[in-house]
Amino acid sequence: MAQHTPPAPRICPVCDGFATVAVTLGGRDPRGHLRTLTAHCPACQGTGTTPARRLREGAGA
């Protein structure tokens, strides 16, 4: 019997699927931990995928 494979999620064209990054601020805090800042992709809000085209354009289902 054939197995059905779900379609691959649509990867965000802005971040290419790397939706969240940690940027070092340089230096360490008094406890020795590296100081970082988390940044999310503004297009996909950190999910790495985009909704289907019809949903993005506002067309009804």
PDB file of N, CA, C and O in Angstrom:
ATOM      1  N   MET A   1       0.837  -1.164   0.000  1.00  0.00           N
ATOM      2  CA  MET A   1       0.000   0.000   0.000  1.00  0.00           C
ATOM      3  C   MET A   1       0.896   1.246   0.000  1.00  0.00           C
ATOM      4  O   MET A   1       1.889   1.301   0.707  1.00  0.00           O
ATOM      5  N   ALA A   2       0.522   2.220  -0.749  1.00  0.00           N
ATOM      6  CA  ALA A   2       1.334   3.431  -0.889  1.00  0.00           C
ATOM      7  C   ALA A   2       1.243   4.300   0.362  1.00  0.00           C
ATOM      8  O   ALA A   2       0.197   4.410   0.979  1.00  0.00           O
ATOM      9  N   GLN A   3       2.366   4.897   0.707  1.00  0.00           N
ATOM     10  CA  GLN A   3       2.401   5.817   1.839  1.00  0.00           C
ATOM     11  C   GLN A   3       2.274   7.246   1.315  1.00  0.00           C
ATOM     12  O   GLN A   3       2.956   7.615   0.371  1.00  0.00           O
ATOM     13  N   HIS A   4       1.420   8.008   1.930  1.00  0.00           N
ATOM     14  CA  HIS A   4       1.257   9.397   1.525  1.00  0.00           C
ATOM     15  C   HIS A   4       2.219  10.268   2.328  1.00  0.00           C
ATOM     16  O   HIS A   4       2.288  10.178   3.542  1.00  0.00           O
ATOM     17  N   THR A   5       2.951  11.089   1.639  1.00  0.00           N
ATOM     18  CA  THR A   5       3.902  11.992   2.299  1.00  0.00           C
ATOM     19  C   THR A   5       3.301  13.389   2.322  1.00  0.00           C
ATOM     20  O   THR A   5       2.835  13.880   1.306  1.00  0.00           O
ATOM     21  N   PRO A   6       3.328  14.029   3.485  1.00  0.00           N
ATOM     22  CA  PRO A   6       2.814  15.397   3.524  1.00  0.00           C
ATOM     23  C   PRO A   6       3.729  16.325   2.730  1.00  0.00           C
ATOM     24  O   PRO A   6       4.936  16.083   2.645  1.00  0.00           O
ATOM     25  N   PRO A   7       3.179  17.365   2.130  1.00  0.00           N
ATOM     26  CA  PRO A   7       4.025  18.287   1.365  1.00  0.00           C
ATOM     27  C   PRO A   7       5.008  19.008   2.282  1.00  0.00           C
ATOM     28  O   PRO A   7       4.726  19.239   3.453  1.00  0.00           O
ATOM     29  N   ALA A   8       6.152  19.331   1.740  1.00  0.00           N
ATOM     30  CA  ALA A   8       7.168  20.045   2.513  1.00  0.00           C
ATOM     31  C   ALA A   8       6.667  21.447   2.842  1.00  0.00           C
ATOM     32  O   ALA A   8       5.967  22.070   2.038  1.00  0.00           O
ATOM     33  N   PRO A   9       6.986  21.961   4.032  1.00  0.00           N
ATOM     34  CA  PRO A   9       6.555  23.320   4.371  1.00  0.00           C
ATOM     35  C   PRO A   9       7.238  24.338   3.470  1.00  0.00           C
ATOM     36  O   PRO A   9       8.341  24.114   2.992  1.00  0.00           O
ATOM     37  N   ARG A  10       6.568  25.425   3.243  1.00  0.00           N
ATOM     38  CA  ARG A  10       7.129  26.490   2.409  1.00  0.00           C
ATOM     39  C   ARG A  10       8.155  27.267   3.227  1.00  0.00           C
ATOM     40  O   ARG A  10       7.832  27.830   4.256  1.00  0.00           O
ATOM     41  N   ILE A  11       9.378  27.278   2.754  1.00  0.00           N
ATOM     42  CA  ILE A  11      10.450  27.962   3.463  1.00  0.00           C
ATOM     43  C   ILE A  11      10.367  29.459   3.181  1.00  0.00           C
ATOM     44  O   ILE A  11      10.133  29.884   2.051  1.00  0.00           O
ATOM     45  N   CYS A  12      10.552  30.239   4.214  1.00  0.00           N
ATOM     46  CA  CYS A  12      10.494  31.698   4.105  1.00  0.00           C
ATOM     47  C   CYS A  12      11.576  32.183   3.137  1.00  0.00           C
ATOM     48  O   CYS A  12      12.752  31.861   3.310  1.00  0.00           O
ATOM     49  N   PRO A  13      11.217  32.966   2.115  1.00  0.00           N
ATOM     50  CA  PRO A  13      12.213  33.436   1.158  1.00  0.00           C
ATOM     51  C   PRO A  13      13.144  34.511   1.723  1.00  0.00           C
ATOM     52  O   PRO A  13      14.220  34.738   1.189  1.00  0.00           O
ATOM     53  N   VAL A  14      12.759  35.140   2.811  1.00  0.00           N
ATOM     54  CA  VAL A  14      13.582  36.199   3.376  1.00  0.00           C
ATOM     55  C   VAL A  14      14.744  35.623   4.182  1.00  0.00           C
ATOM     56  O   VAL A  14      15.890  36.022   4.032  1.00  0.00           O
ATOM     57  N   CYS A  15      14.455  34.615   5.017  1.00  0.00           N
ATOM     58  CA  CYS A  15      15.496  34.076   5.895  1.00  0.00           C
ATOM     59  C   CYS A  15      15.974  32.685   5.470  1.00  0.00           C
ATOM     60  O   CYS A  15      16.854  32.125   6.121  1.00  0.00           O
ATOM     61  N   ASP A  16      15.409  32.109   4.419  1.00  0.00           N
ATOM     62  CA  ASP A  16      15.757  30.769   3.926  1.00  0.00           C
ATOM     63  C   ASP A  16      15.617  29.704   4.999  1.00  0.00           C
ATOM     64  O   ASP A  16      16.361  28.728   5.031  1.00  0.00           O
ATOM     65  N   GLY A  17      14.680  29.854   5.911  1.00  0.00           N
ATOM     66  CA  GLY A  17      14.428  28.859   6.933  1.00  0.00           C
ATOM     67  C   GLY A  17      15.206  29.055   8.223  1.00  0.00           C
ATOM     68  O   GLY A  17      14.952  28.398   9.213  1.00  0.00           O
ATOM     69  N   PHE A  18      16.179  29.962   8.234  1.00  0.00           N
ATOM     70  CA  PHE A  18      16.926  30.268   9.455  1.00  0.00           C
ATOM     71  C   PHE A  18      16.261  31.479  10.107  1.00  0.00           C
ATOM     72  O   PHE A  18      16.751  32.604  10.018  1.00  0.00           O
ATOM     73  N   ALA A  19      15.165  31.232  10.797  1.00  0.00           N
ATOM     74  CA  ALA A  19      14.298  32.309  11.250  1.00  0.00           C
ATOM     75  C   ALA A  19      14.759  33.016  12.509  1.00  0.00           C
ATOM     76  O   ALA A  19      14.414  34.158  12.743  1.00  0.00           O
ATOM     77  N   THR A  20      15.539  32.348  13.335  1.00  0.00           N
ATOM     78  CA  THR A  20      15.985  32.944  14.587  1.00  0.00           C
ATOM     79  C   THR A  20      17.497  32.816  14.690  1.00  0.00           C
ATOM     80  O   THR A  20      18.046  31.755  14.450  1.00  0.00           O
ATOM     81  N   VAL A  21      18.145  33.900  15.046  1.00  0.00           N
ATOM     82  CA  VAL A  21      19.597  33.883  15.200  1.00  0.00           C
ATOM     83  C   VAL A  21      19.963  34.495  16.552  1.00  0.00           C
ATOM     84  O   VAL A  21      19.213  35.276  17.115  1.00  0.00           O
ATOM     85  N   ALA A  22      21.113  34.102  17.058  1.00  0.00           N
ATOM     86  CA  ALA A  22      21.638  34.682  18.290  1.00  0.00           C
ATOM     87  C   ALA A  22      22.859  35.513  17.919  1.00  0.00           C
ATOM     88  O   ALA A  22      23.820  35.010  17.349  1.00  0.00           O
ATOM     89  N   VAL A  23      22.816  36.792  18.237  1.00  0.00           N
ATOM     90  CA  VAL A  23      23.895  37.714  17.919  1.00  0.00           C
ATOM     91  C   VAL A  23      24.654  38.005  19.205  1.00  0.00           C
ATOM     92  O   VAL A  23      24.054  38.385  20.211  1.00  0.00           O
ATOM     93  N   THR A  24      25.972  37.819  19.180  1.00  0.00           N
ATOM     94  CA  THR A  24      26.755  38.107  20.380  1.00  0.00           C
ATOM     95  C   THR A  24      26.967  39.607  20.505  1.00  0.00           C
ATOM     96  O   THR A  24      27.156  40.310  19.517  1.00  0.00           O
ATOM     97  N   LEU A  25      26.914  40.072  21.729  1.00  0.00           N
ATOM     98  CA  LEU A  25      27.094  41.493  21.994  1.00  0.00           C
ATOM     99  C   LEU A  25      28.542  41.817  22.338  1.00  0.00           C
ATOM    100  O   LEU A  25      28.878  42.969  22.561  1.00  0.00           O
ATOM    101  N   GLY A  26      29.379  40.808  22.393  1.00  0.00           N
ATOM    102  CA  GLY A  26      30.779  41.013  22.721  1.00  0.00           C
ATOM    103  C   GLY A  26      30.973  41.083  24.224  1.00  0.00           C
ATOM    104  O   GLY A  26      30.309  41.849  24.908  1.00  0.00           O
ATOM    105  N   GLY A  27      31.840  40.262  24.733  1.00  0.00           N
ATOM    106  CA  GLY A  27      32.102  40.260  26.167  1.00  0.00           C
ATOM    107  C   GLY A  27      31.198  39.289  26.899  1.00  0.00           C
ATOM    108  O   GLY A  27      30.333  38.642  26.320  1.00  0.00           O
ATOM    109  N   ARG A  28      31.438  39.208  28.182  1.00  0.00           N
ATOM    110  CA  ARG A  28      30.677  38.292  29.031  1.00  0.00           C
ATOM    111  C   ARG A  28      30.144  39.036  30.247  1.00  0.00           C
ATOM    112  O   ARG A  28      30.656  40.085  30.622  1.00  0.00           O
ATOM    113  N   ASP A  29      29.108  38.462  30.856  1.00  0.00           N
ATOM    114  CA  ASP A  29      28.560  39.071  32.065  1.00  0.00           C
ATOM    115  C   ASP A  29      29.428  38.674  33.265  1.00  0.00           C
ATOM    116  O   ASP A  29      30.365  37.889  33.128  1.00  0.00           O
ATOM    117  N   PRO A  30      29.154  39.231  34.448  1.00  0.00           N
ATOM    118  CA  PRO A  30      29.984  38.927  35.618  1.00  0.00           C
ATOM    119  C   PRO A  30      30.048  37.438  35.980  1.00  0.00           C
ATOM    120  O   PRO A  30      31.007  36.984  36.598  1.00  0.00           O
ATOM    121  N   ARG A  31      29.055  36.653  35.577  1.00  0.00           N
ATOM    122  CA  ARG A  31      29.056  35.215  35.877  1.00  0.00           C
ATOM    123  C   ARG A  31      29.785  34.409  34.809  1.00  0.00           C
ATOM    124  O   ARG A  31      29.894  33.200  34.905  1.00  0.00           O
ATOM    125  N   GLY A  32      30.256  35.056  33.744  1.00  0.00           N
ATOM    126  CA  GLY A  32      31.010  34.374  32.702  1.00  0.00           C
ATOM    127  C   GLY A  32      30.186  33.911  31.511  1.00  0.00           C
ATOM    128  O   GLY A  32      30.704  33.269  30.614  1.00  0.00           O
ATOM    129  N   HIS A  33      28.913  34.237  31.477  1.00  0.00           N
ATOM    130  CA  HIS A  33      28.061  33.833  30.363  1.00  0.00           C
ATOM    131  C   HIS A  33      28.216  34.800  29.195  1.00  0.00           C
ATOM    132  O   HIS A  33      28.312  36.010  29.400  1.00  0.00           O
ATOM    133  N   LEU A  34      28.211  34.255  27.989  1.00  0.00           N
ATOM    134  CA  LEU A  34      28.310  35.076  26.789  1.00  0.00           C
ATOM    135  C   LEU A  34      27.013  35.859  26.608  1.00  0.00           C
ATOM    136  O   LEU A  34      25.912  35.295  26.679  1.00  0.00           O
ATOM    137  N   ARG A  35      27.124  37.151  26.395  1.00  0.00           N
ATOM    138  CA  ARG A  35      25.938  37.998  26.221  1.00  0.00           C
ATOM    139  C   ARG A  35      25.466  37.901  24.775  1.00  0.00           C
ATOM    140  O   ARG A  35      26.228  38.152  23.848  1.00  0.00           O
ATOM    141  N   THR A  36      24.196  37.531  24.577  1.00  0.00           N
ATOM    142  CA  THR A  36      23.628  37.394  23.231  1.00  0.00           C
ATOM    143  C   THR A  36      22.289  38.107  23.158  1.00  0.00           C
ATOM    144  O   THR A  36      21.645  38.374  24.162  1.00  0.00           O
ATOM    145  N   LEU A  37      21.895  38.384  21.940  1.00  0.00           N
ATOM    146  CA  LEU A  37      20.615  39.001  21.647  1.00  0.00           C
ATOM    147  C   LEU A  37      19.940  38.117  20.600  1.00  0.00           C
ATOM    148  O   LEU A  37      20.557  37.760  19.594  1.00  0.00           O
ATOM    149  N   THR A  38      18.692  37.730  20.815  1.00  0.00           N
ATOM    150  CA  THR A  38      17.971  36.882  19.872  1.00  0.00           C
ATOM    151  C   THR A  38      17.207  37.760  18.884  1.00  0.00           C
ATOM    152  O   THR A  38      16.494  38.678  19.282  1.00  0.00           O
ATOM    153  N   ALA A  39      17.369  37.464  17.589  1.00  0.00           N
ATOM    154  CA  ALA A  39      16.676  38.232  16.546  1.00  0.00           C
ATOM    155  C   ALA A  39      15.835  37.279  15.702  1.00  0.00           C
ATOM    156  O   ALA A  39      16.298  36.203  15.324  1.00  0.00           O
ATOM    157  N   HIS A  40      14.600  37.658  15.442  1.00  0.00           N
ATOM    158  CA  HIS A  40      13.675  36.854  14.645  1.00  0.00           C
ATOM    159  C   HIS A  40      13.464  37.498  13.281  1.00  0.00           C
ATOM    160  O   HIS A  40      13.515  38.712  13.150  1.00  0.00           O
ATOM    161  N   CYS A  41      13.191  36.668  12.276  1.00  0.00           N
ATOM    162  CA  CYS A  41      12.907  37.155  10.925  1.00  0.00           C
ATOM    163  C   CYS A  41      11.611  37.969  10.954  1.00  0.00           C
ATOM    164  O   CYS A  41      10.596  37.494  11.461  1.00  0.00           O
ATOM    165  N   PRO A  42      11.606  39.186  10.407  1.00  0.00           N
ATOM    166  CA  PRO A  42      10.381  40.000  10.431  1.00  0.00           C
ATOM    167  C   PRO A  42       9.297  39.485   9.485  1.00  0.00           C
ATOM    168  O   PRO A  42       8.117  39.739   9.702  1.00  0.00           O
ATOM    169  N   ALA A  43       9.676  38.721   8.472  1.00  0.00           N
ATOM    170  CA  ALA A  43       8.685  38.250   7.505  1.00  0.00           C
ATOM    171  C   ALA A  43       7.877  37.065   8.031  1.00  0.00           C
ATOM    172  O   ALA A  43       6.670  36.988   7.820  1.00  0.00           O
ATOM    173  N   CYS A  44       8.534  36.125   8.720  1.00  0.00           N
ATOM    174  CA  CYS A  44       7.835  34.917   9.175  1.00  0.00           C
ATOM    175  C   CYS A  44       7.666  34.875  10.691  1.00  0.00           C
ATOM    176  O   CYS A  44       7.165  33.889  11.224  1.00  0.00           O
ATOM    177  N   GLN A  45       8.083  35.901  11.404  1.00  0.00           N
ATOM    178  CA  GLN A  45       7.993  36.002  12.858  1.00  0.00           C
ATOM    179  C   GLN A  45       8.668  34.828  13.570  1.00  0.00           C
ATOM    180  O   GLN A  45       8.188  34.340  14.589  1.00  0.00           O
ATOM    181  N   GLY A  46       9.768  34.339  13.018  1.00  0.00           N
ATOM    182  CA  GLY A  46      10.549  33.312  13.682  1.00  0.00           C
ATOM    183  C   GLY A  46      10.102  31.882  13.453  1.00  0.00           C
ATOM    184  O   GLY A  46      10.589  30.985  14.109  1.00  0.00           O
ATOM    185  N   THR A  47       9.193  31.636  12.514  1.00  0.00           N
ATOM    186  CA  THR A  47       8.755  30.266  12.268  1.00  0.00           C
ATOM    187  C   THR A  47       9.586  29.576  11.193  1.00  0.00           C
ATOM    188  O   THR A  47       9.683  28.361  11.180  1.00  0.00           O
ATOM    189  N   GLY A  48      10.140  30.324  10.258  1.00  0.00           N
ATOM    190  CA  GLY A  48      10.940  29.745   9.181  1.00  0.00           C
ATOM    191  C   GLY A  48      10.128  29.304   7.984  1.00  0.00           C
ATOM    192  O   GLY A  48      10.670  28.893   6.971  1.00  0.00           O
ATOM    193  N   THR A  49       8.810  29.361   8.093  1.00  0.00           N
ATOM    194  CA  THR A  49       7.933  28.973   6.987  1.00  0.00           C
ATOM    195  C   THR A  49       6.966  30.110   6.689  1.00  0.00           C
ATOM    196  O   THR A  49       6.749  31.002   7.501  1.00  0.00           O
ATOM    197  N   THR A  50       6.365  30.054   5.514  1.00  0.00           N
ATOM    198  CA  THR A  50       5.364  31.044   5.141  1.00  0.00           C
ATOM    199  C   THR A  50       4.054  30.324   4.879  1.00  0.00           C
ATOM    200  O   THR A  50       4.053  29.161   4.493  1.00  0.00           O
ATOM    201  N   PRO A  51       2.925  30.971   5.101  1.00  0.00           N
ATOM    202  CA  PRO A  51       1.642  30.327   4.811  1.00  0.00           C
ATOM    203  C   PRO A  51       1.462  30.142   3.305  1.00  0.00           C
ATOM    204  O   PRO A  51       2.186  30.728   2.502  1.00  0.00           O
ATOM    205  N   ALA A  52       0.494  29.316   2.951  1.00  0.00           N
ATOM    206  CA  ALA A  52       0.193  29.097   1.542  1.00  0.00           C
ATOM    207  C   ALA A  52      -0.139  30.424   0.876  1.00  0.00           C
ATOM    208  O   ALA A  52      -0.635  31.353   1.511  1.00  0.00           O
ATOM    209  N   ARG A  53       0.105  30.523  -0.404  1.00  0.00           N
ATOM    210  CA  ARG A  53      -0.064  31.791  -1.124  1.00  0.00           C
ATOM    211  C   ARG A  53      -1.476  32.334  -1.020  1.00  0.00           C
ATOM    212  O   ARG A  53      -1.682  33.511  -0.817  1.00  0.00           O
ATOM    213  N   ARG A  54      -2.480  31.466  -1.146  1.00  0.00           N
ATOM    214  CA  ARG A  54      -3.860  31.952  -1.102  1.00  0.00           C
ATOM    215  C   ARG A  54      -4.202  32.553   0.258  1.00  0.00           C
ATOM    216  O   ARG A  54      -4.968  33.480   0.363  1.00  0.00           O
ATOM    217  N   LEU A  55      -3.606  32.024   1.356  1.00  0.00           N
ATOM    218  CA  LEU A  55      -3.866  32.592   2.666  1.00  0.00           C
ATOM    219  C   LEU A  55      -3.150  33.914   2.840  1.00  0.00           C
ATOM    220  O   LEU A  55      -3.642  34.830   3.467  1.00  0.00           O
ATOM    221  N   ARG A  56      -1.958  34.030   2.254  1.00  0.00           N
ATOM    222  CA  ARG A  56      -1.168  35.244   2.376  1.00  0.00           C
ATOM    223  C   ARG A  56      -1.835  36.394   1.638  1.00  0.00           C
ATOM    224  O   ARG A  56      -1.764  37.534   2.056  1.00  0.00           O
ATOM    225  N   GLU A  57      -2.509  36.106   0.520  1.00  0.00           N
ATOM    226  CA  GLU A  57      -3.139  37.150  -0.274  1.00  0.00           C
ATOM    227  C   GLU A  57      -4.546  37.477   0.200  1.00  0.00           C
ATOM    228  O   GLU A  57      -5.171  38.389  -0.299  1.00  0.00           O
ATOM    229  N   GLY A  58      -5.065  36.710   1.158  1.00  0.00           N
ATOM    230  CA  GLY A  58      -6.366  37.000   1.717  1.00  0.00           C
ATOM    231  C   GLY A  58      -7.531  36.350   0.989  1.00  0.00           C
ATOM    232  O   GLY A  58      -8.671  36.655   1.266  1.00  0.00           O
ATOM    233  N   ALA A  59      -7.265  35.441   0.063  1.00  0.00           N
ATOM    234  CA  ALA A  59      -8.346  34.753  -0.643  1.00  0.00           C
ATOM    235  C   ALA A  59      -8.974  33.731   0.297  1.00  0.00           C
ATOM    236  O   ALA A  59      -8.311  33.130   1.117  1.00  0.00           O
ATOM    237  N   GLY A  60     -10.248  33.538   0.164  1.00  0.00           N
ATOM    238  CA  GLY A  60     -10.960  32.571   1.010  1.00  0.00           C
ATOM    239  C   GLY A  60     -10.679  31.150   0.599  1.00  0.00           C
ATOM    240  O   GLY A  60     -10.216  30.859  -0.484  1.00  0.00           O
ATOM    241  N   ALA A  61     -10.945  30.241   1.500  1.00  0.00           N
ATOM    242  CA  ALA A  61     -10.691  28.823   1.223  1.00  0.00           C
ATOM    243  C   ALA A  61     -11.836  28.181   0.487  1.00  0.00           C
ATOM    244  O   ALA A  61     -12.923  28.577   0.460  1.00  0.00           O
TER     245      ALA A  61
END
